mmCIF file of C-alpha atoms in Angstrom:
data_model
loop_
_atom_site.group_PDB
_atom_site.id
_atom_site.type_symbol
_atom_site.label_atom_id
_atom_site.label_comp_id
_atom_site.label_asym_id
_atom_site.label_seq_id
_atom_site.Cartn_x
_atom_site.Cartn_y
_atom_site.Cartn_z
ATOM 1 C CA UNK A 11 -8.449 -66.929 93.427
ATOM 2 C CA UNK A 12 -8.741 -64.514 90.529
ATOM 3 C CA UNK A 13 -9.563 -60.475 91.938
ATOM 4 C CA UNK A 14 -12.761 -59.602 90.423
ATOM 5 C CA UNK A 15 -12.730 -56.733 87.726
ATOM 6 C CA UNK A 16 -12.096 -53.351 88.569
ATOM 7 C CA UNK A 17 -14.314 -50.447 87.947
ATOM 8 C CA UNK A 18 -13.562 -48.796 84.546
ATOM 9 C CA UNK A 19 -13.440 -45.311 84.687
ATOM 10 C CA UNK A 20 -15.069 -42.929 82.052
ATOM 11 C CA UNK A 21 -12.452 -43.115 78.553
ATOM 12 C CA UNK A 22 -10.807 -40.015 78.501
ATOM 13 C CA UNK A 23 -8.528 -38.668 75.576
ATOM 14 C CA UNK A 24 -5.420 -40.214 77.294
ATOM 15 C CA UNK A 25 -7.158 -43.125 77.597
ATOM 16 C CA UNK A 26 -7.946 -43.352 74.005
ATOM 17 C CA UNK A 27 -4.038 -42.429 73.088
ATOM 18 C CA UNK A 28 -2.912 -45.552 75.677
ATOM 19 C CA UNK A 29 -5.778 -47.543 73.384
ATOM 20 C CA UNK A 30 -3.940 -46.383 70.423
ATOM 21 C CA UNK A 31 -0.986 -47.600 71.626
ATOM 22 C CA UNK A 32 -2.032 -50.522 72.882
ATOM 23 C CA UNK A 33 -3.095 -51.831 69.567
ATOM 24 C CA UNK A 34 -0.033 -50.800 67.705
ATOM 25 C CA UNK A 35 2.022 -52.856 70.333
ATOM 26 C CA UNK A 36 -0.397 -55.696 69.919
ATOM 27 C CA UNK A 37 0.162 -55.447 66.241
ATOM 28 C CA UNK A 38 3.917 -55.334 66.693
ATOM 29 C CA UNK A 39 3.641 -58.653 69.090
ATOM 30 C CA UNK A 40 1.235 -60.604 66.299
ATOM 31 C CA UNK A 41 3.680 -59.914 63.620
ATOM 32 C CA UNK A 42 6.237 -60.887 65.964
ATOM 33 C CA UNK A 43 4.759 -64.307 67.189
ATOM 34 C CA UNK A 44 3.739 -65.195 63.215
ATOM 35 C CA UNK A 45 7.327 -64.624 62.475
ATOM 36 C CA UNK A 46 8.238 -66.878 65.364
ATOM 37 C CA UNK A 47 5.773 -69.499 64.527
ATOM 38 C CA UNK A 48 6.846 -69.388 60.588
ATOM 39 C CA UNK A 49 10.754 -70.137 61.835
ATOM 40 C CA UNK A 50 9.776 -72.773 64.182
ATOM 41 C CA UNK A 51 7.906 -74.381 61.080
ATOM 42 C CA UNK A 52 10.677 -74.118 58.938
ATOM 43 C CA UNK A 53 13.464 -75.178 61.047
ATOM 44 C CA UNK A 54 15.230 -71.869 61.472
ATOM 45 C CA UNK A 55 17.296 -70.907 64.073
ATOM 46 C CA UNK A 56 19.353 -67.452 63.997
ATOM 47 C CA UNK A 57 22.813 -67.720 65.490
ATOM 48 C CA UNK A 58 21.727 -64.482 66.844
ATOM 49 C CA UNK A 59 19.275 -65.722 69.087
ATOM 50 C CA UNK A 60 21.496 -68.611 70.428
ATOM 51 C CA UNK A 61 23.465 -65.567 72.082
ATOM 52 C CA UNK A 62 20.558 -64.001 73.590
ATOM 53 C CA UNK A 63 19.422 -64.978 77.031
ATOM 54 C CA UNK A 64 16.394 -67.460 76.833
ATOM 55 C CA UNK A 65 13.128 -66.656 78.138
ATOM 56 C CA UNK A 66 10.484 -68.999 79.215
ATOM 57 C CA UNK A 67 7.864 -66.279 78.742
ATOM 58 C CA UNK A 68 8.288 -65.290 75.218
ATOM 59 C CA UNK A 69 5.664 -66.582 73.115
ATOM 60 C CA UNK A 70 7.660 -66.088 70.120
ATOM 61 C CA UNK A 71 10.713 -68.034 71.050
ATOM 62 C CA UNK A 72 11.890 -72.098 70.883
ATOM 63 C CA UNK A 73 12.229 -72.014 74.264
ATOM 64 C CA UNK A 74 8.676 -71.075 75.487
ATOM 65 C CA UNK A 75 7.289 -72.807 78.450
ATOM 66 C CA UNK A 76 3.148 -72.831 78.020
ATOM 67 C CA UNK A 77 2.859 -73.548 82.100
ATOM 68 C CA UNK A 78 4.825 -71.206 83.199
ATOM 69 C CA UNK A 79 3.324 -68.172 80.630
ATOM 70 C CA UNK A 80 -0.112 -69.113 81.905
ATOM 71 C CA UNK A 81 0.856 -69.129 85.887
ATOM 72 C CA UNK A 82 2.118 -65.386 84.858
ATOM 73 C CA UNK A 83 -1.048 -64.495 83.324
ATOM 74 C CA UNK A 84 -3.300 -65.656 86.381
ATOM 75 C CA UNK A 85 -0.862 -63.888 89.031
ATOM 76 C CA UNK A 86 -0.649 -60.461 86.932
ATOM 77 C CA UNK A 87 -3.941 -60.220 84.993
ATOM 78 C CA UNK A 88 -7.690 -59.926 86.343
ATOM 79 C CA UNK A 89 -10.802 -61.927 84.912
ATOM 80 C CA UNK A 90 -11.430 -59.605 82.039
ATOM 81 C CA UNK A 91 -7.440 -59.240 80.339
ATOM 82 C CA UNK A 92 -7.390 -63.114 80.801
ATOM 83 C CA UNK A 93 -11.182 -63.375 78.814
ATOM 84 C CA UNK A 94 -9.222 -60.594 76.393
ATOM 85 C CA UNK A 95 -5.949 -62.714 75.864
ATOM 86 C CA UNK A 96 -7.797 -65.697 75.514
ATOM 87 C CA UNK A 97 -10.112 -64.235 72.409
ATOM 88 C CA UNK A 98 -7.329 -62.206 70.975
ATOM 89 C CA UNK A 99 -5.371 -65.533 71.360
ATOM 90 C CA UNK A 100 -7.645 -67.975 69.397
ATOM 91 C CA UNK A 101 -7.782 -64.689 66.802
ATOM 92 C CA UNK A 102 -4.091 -65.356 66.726
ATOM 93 C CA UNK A 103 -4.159 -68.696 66.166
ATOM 94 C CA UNK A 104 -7.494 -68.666 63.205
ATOM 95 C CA UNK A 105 -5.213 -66.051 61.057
ATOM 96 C CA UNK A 106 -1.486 -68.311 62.209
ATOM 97 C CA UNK A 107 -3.685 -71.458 60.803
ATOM 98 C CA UNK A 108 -4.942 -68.768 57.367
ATOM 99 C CA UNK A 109 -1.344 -67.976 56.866
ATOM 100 C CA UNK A 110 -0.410 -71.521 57.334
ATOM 101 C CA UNK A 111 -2.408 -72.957 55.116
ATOM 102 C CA UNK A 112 -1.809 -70.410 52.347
ATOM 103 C CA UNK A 113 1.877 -70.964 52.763
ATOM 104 C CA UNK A 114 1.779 -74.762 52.518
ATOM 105 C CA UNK A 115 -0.427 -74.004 49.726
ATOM 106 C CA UNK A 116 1.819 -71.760 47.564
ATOM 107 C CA UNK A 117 4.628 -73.846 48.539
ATOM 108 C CA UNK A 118 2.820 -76.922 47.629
ATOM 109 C CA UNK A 119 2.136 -75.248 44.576
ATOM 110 C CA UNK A 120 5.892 -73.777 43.681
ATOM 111 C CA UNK A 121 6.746 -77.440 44.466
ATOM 112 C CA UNK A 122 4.619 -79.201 41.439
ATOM 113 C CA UNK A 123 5.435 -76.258 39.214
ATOM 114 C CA UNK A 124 9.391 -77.421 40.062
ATOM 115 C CA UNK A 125 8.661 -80.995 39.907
ATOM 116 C CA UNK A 126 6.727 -80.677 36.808
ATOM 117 C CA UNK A 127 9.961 -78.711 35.990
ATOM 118 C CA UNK A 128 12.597 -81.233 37.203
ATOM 119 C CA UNK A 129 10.461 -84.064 35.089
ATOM 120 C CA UNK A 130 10.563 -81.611 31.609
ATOM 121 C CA UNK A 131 14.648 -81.064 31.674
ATOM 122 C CA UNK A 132 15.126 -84.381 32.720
ATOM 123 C CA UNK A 133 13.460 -85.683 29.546
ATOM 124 C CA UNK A 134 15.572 -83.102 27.301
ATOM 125 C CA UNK A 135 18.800 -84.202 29.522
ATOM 126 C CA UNK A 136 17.542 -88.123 28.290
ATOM 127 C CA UNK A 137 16.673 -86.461 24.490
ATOM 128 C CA UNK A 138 19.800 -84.662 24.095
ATOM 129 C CA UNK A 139 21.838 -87.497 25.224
ATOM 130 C CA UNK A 140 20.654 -89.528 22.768
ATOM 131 C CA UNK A 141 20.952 -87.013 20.001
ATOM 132 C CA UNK A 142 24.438 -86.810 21.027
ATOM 133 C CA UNK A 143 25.127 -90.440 21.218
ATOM 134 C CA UNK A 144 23.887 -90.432 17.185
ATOM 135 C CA UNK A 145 25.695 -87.219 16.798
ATOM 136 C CA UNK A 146 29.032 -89.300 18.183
ATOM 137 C CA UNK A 147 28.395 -92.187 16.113
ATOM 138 C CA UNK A 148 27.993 -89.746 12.815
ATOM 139 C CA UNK A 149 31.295 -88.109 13.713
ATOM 140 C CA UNK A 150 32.923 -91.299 13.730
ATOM 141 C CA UNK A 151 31.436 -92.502 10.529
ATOM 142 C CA UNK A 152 32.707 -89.495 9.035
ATOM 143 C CA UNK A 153 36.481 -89.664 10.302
ATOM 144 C CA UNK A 154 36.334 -93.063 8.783
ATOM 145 C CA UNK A 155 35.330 -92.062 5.140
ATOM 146 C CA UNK A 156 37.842 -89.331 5.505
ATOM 147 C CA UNK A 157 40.447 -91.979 6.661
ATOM 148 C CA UNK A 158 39.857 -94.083 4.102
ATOM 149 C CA UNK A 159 39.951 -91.411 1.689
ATOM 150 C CA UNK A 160 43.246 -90.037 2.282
ATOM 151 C CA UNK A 161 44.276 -93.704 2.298
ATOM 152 C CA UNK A 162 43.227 -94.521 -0.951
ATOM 153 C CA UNK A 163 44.837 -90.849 -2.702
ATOM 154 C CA UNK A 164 48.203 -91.351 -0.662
ATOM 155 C CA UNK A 165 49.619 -93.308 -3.846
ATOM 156 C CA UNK A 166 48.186 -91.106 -6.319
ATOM 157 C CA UNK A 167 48.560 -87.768 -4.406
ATOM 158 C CA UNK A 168 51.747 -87.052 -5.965
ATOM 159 C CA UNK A 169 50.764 -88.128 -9.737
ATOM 160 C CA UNK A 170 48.225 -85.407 -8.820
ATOM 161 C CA UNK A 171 50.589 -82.610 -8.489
ATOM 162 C CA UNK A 172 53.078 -83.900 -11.341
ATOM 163 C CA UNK A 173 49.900 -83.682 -13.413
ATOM 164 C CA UNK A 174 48.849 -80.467 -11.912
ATOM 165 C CA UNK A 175 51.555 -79.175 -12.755
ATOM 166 C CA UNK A 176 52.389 -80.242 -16.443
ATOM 167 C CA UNK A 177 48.487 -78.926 -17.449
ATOM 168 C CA UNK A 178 49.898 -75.546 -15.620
ATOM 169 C CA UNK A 179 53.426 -75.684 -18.180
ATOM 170 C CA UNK A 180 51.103 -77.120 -21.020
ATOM 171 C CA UNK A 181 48.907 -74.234 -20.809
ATOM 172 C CA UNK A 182 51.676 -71.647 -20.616
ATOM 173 C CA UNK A 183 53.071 -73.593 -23.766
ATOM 174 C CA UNK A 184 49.473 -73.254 -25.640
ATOM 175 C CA UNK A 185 50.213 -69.252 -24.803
ATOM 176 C CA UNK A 186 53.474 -68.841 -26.175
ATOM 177 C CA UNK A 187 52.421 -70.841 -29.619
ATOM 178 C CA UNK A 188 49.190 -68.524 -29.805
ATOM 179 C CA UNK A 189 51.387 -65.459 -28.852
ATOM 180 C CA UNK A 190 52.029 -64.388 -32.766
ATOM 181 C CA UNK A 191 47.937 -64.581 -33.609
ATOM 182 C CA UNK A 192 47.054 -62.580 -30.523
ATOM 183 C CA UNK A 193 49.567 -60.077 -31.061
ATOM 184 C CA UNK A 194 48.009 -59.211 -34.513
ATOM 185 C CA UNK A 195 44.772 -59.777 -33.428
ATOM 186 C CA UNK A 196 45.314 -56.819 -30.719
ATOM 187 C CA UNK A 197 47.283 -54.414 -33.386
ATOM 188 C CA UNK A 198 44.104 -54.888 -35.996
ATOM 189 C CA UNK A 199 41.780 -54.056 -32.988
ATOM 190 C CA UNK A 200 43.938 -50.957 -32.135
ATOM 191 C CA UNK A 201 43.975 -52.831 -28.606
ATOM 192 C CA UNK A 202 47.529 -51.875 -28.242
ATOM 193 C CA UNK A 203 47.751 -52.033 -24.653
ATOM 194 C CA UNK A 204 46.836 -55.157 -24.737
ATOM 195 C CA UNK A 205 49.521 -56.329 -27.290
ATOM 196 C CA UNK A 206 52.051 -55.121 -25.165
ATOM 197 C CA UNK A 207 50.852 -56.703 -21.880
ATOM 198 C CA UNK A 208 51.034 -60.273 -24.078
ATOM 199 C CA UNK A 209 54.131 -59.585 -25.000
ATOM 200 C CA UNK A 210 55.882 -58.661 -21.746
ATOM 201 C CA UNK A 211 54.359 -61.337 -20.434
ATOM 202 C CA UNK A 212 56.027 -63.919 -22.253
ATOM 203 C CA UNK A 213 59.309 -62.502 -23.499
ATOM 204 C CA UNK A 214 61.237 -63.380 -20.551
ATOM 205 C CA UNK A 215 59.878 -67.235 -21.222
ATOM 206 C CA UNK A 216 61.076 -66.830 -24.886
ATOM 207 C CA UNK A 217 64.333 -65.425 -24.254
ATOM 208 C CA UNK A 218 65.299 -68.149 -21.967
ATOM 209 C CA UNK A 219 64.302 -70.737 -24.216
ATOM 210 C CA UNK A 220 65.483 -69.108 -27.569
ATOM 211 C CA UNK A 221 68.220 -71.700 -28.208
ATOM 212 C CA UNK A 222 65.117 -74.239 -28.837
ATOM 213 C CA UNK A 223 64.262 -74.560 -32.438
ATOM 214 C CA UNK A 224 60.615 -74.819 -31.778
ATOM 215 C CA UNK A 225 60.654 -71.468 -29.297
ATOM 216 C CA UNK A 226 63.050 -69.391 -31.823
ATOM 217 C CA UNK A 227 60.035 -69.315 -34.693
ATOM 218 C CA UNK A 228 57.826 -67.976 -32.031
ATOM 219 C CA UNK A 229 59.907 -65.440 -31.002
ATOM 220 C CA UNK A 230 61.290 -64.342 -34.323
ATOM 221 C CA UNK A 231 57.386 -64.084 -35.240
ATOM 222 C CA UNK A 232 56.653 -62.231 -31.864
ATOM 223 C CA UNK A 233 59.924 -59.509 -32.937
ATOM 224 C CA UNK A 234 58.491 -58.726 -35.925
ATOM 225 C CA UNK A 235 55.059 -57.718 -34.671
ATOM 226 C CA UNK A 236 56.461 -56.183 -32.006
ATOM 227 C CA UNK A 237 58.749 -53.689 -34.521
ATOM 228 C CA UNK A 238 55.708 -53.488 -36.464
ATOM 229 C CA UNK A 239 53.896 -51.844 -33.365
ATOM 230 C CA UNK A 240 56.480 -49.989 -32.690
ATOM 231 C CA UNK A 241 56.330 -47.677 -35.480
ATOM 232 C CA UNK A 242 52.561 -47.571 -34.808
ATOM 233 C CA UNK A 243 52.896 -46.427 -32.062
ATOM 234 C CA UNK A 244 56.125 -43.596 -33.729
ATOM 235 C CA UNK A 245 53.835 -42.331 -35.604
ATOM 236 C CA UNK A 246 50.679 -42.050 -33.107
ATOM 237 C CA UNK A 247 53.265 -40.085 -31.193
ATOM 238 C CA UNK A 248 53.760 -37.463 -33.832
ATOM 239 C CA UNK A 249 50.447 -37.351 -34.689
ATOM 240 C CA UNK A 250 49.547 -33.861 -34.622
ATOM 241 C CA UNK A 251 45.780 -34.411 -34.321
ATOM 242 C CA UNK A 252 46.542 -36.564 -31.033
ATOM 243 C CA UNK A 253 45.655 -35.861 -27.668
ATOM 244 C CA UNK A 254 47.686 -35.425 -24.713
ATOM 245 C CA UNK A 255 45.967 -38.135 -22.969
ATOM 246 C CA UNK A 256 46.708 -40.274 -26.049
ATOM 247 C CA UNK A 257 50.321 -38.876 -26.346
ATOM 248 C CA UNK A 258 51.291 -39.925 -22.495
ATOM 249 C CA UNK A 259 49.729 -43.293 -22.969
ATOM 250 C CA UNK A 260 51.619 -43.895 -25.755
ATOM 251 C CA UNK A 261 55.073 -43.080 -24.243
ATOM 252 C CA UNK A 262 53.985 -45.427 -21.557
ATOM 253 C CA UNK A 263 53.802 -48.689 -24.318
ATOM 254 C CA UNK A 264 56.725 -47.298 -25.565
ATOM 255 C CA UNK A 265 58.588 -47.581 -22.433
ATOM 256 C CA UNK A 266 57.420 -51.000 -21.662
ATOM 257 C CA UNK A 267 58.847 -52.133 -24.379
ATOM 258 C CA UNK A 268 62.117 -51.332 -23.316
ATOM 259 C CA UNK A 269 62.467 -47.986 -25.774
ATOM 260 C CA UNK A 270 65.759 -45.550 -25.085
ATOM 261 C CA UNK A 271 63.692 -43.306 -22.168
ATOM 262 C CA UNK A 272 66.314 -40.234 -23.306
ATOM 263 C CA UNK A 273 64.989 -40.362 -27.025
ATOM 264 C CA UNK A 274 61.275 -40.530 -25.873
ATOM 265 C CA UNK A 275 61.874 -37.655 -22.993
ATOM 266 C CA UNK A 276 62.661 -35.427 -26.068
ATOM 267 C CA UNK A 277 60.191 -36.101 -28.078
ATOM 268 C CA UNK A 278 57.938 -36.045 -25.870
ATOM 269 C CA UNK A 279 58.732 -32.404 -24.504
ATOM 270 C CA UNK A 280 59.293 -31.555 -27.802
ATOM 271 C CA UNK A 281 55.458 -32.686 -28.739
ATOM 272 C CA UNK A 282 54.345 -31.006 -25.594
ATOM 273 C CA UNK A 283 56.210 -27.715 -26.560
ATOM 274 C CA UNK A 284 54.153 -27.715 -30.323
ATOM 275 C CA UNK A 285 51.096 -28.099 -28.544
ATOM 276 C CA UNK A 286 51.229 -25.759 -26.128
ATOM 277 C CA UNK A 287 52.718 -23.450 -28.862
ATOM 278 C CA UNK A 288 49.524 -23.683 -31.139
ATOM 279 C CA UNK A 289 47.515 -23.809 -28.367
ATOM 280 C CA UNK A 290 47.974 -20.487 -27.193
ATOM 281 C CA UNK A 291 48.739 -18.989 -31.085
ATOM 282 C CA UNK A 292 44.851 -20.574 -31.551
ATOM 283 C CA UNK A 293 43.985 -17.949 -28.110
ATOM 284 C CA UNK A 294 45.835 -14.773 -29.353
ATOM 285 C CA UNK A 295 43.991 -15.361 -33.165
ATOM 286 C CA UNK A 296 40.794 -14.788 -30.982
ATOM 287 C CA UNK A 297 39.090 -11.118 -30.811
ATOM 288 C CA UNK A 298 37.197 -11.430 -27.630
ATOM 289 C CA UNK A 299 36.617 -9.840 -24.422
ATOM 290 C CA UNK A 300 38.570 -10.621 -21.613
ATOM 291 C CA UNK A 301 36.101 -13.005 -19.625
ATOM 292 C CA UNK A 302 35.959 -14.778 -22.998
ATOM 293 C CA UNK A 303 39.748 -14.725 -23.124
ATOM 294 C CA UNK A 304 40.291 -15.973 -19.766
ATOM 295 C CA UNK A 305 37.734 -18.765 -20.401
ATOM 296 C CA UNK A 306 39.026 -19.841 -23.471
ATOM 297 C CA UNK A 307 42.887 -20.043 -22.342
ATOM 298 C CA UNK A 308 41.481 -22.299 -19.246
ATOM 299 C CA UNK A 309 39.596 -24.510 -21.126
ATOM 300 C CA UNK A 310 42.822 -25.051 -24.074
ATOM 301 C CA UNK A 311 45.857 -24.048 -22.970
ATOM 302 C CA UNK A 312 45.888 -24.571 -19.133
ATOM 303 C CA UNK A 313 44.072 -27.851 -19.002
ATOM 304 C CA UNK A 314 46.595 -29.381 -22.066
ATOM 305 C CA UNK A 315 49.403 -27.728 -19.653
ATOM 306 C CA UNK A 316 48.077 -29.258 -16.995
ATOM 307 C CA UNK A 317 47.851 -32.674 -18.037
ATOM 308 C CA UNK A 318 51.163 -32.761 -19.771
ATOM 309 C CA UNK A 319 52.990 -31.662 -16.516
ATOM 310 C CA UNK A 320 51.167 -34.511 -14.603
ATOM 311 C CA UNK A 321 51.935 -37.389 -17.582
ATOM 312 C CA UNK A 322 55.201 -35.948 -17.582
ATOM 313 C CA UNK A 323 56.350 -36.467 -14.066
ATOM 314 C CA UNK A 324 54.306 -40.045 -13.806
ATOM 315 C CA UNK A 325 56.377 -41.318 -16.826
ATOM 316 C CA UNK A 326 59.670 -40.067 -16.268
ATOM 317 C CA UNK A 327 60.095 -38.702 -12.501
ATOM 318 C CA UNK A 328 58.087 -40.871 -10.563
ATOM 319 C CA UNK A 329 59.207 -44.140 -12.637
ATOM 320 C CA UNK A 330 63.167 -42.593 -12.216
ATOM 321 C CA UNK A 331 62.638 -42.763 -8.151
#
């Protein structure tokens, strides 16, 4: 028979702290049991609790025996904890069967949204299967053509080159026999650089085939222009009125076309020598200050120095290492 309810004493503050912590320790064992109840909905079972010792009593675990939690509650609990355990109880279980049904809603949810999903890259998986399939088929298409391709040039692949290579000779031919009309067409222009880069180009070809009648006109045509700028290019060298710059570029054509370097070192330092000579009688004639002076020999007689010591060791120094 169940003792009838004691007489509550007056709440004092300790009994307010034990309230206190009453409710914190009921909050602890609701979190608990919803816990519980979510891993006994979802199949899970920690290895952790297979190593614990099992208790009948716990609300919260697999093993809980309802009969046997509800004979402890009549021995240990008086009429008003079991009319408090049984309210706070079917509290528990309205906000379990909330939290369920939210759950299996959001789930139910998340599980369209990954079915809806599963349906969307299947159909690109089926798509891009079949672009690949017509992707495959184009591949092979192509491999063909090419096949058949390199078939069909096989035989002529080689009359290819031959000709290839005879339009190569037959332009290098059409050089050499235009050779003598470029060469004066350069000297007329004064494009002397020019004229010489012809000509070096394509003396080598005429002095291997000189014994040929039809190469020796060419080249006896190409040696006579060749003297002719020659002497041009004498007498641009001695040209008083010429500048250094023109001077060094001068001895440079003259050296590519195979001109004694010891004859054009000494002219060359003898022009240099001259130049600097009048260049510095043209800065004593002047009655200046000495700023003026100073300015006046930098902008002559240094600068020609200058450049004549730099031409000077690019055309004979440099070219002798």
């Amino acid at each position: 028979m169940v003792e009838p309810p004691k007489e509550t004493s007056p709440v004092t503050s300790d009994d307010s702290t034990d309230r206190t912590d009453g409710t914190d320790q009921d909050q602890q064992l609701l979190r608990k049991r919803r816990r519980g109840l979510l891993r006994m909905y979802y199949g899970v079972d920690d290895a952790e609790q297979g190593k614990k010792e099992v208790n009948m009593l716990d609300i919260n675990s697999t093993h809980f025996k309802a009969d046997q939690y509800l004979d402890q509650l009549y021995k240990t609990c008086d009429l008003q904890r079991l009319k408090t355990e049984k309210d706070k109880t079917k509290s528990e279980i309205r906000e379990l069967d909330s939290d369920m049904q939210r759950l299996v809603y959001e789930n139910y949810s998340k599980f369209i949204k990954a079915t809806d999903m599963i349906r969307e890259m299947k159909s690109d998986f089926h798509r891009m299967e079949e672009e690949m399939g017509l992707l495959s088929g184009k591949m092979q298409e192509i491999m063909s053509a090419s096949a058949s391709i390199n078939s069909a040039l096989a035989n002529r692949r080689q009359q290819i080159a031959k000709l290839s290579g005879v339009h190569h000779l037959l332009k290098k031919l059409q050089f050499l026999f235009e050779l003598p009309a470029r060469l004066k067409k350069c000297i007329e222009m004064k494009a002397y650089s020019q004229a010489v880069r012809y000509y070096s180009k394509a003396c080598g070809v005429l002095e291997m085939y000189q014994h040929m009648p039809s190469f020796q006109g060419i080249q006896k045509d190409c040696t006579e222009i060749i003297s002719e700028l020659r002497i041009i290019l004498k007498d641009l060298l001695n040209d008083p009125k010429a500048s250094a710059r023109t001077v060094a570029e001068t001895v440079d054509l003259l050296l590519q076309l195979k001109e004694p370097e010891q004859e054009l070192y000494e002219q060359y330092l003898s022009n240099a020598t001259r130049r600097l000579q009048e260049d510095l009688a043209s800065v004593a004639a002047c009655e200046m200050d000495v700023a003026e002076y100073v300015r006046l020999a930098h902008s002559s007689f240094l600068s020609n120095l200058q450049l004549l010591i730099g031409s000077f060791s690019d055309l004979f120094i440099k070219q002798a290492q």
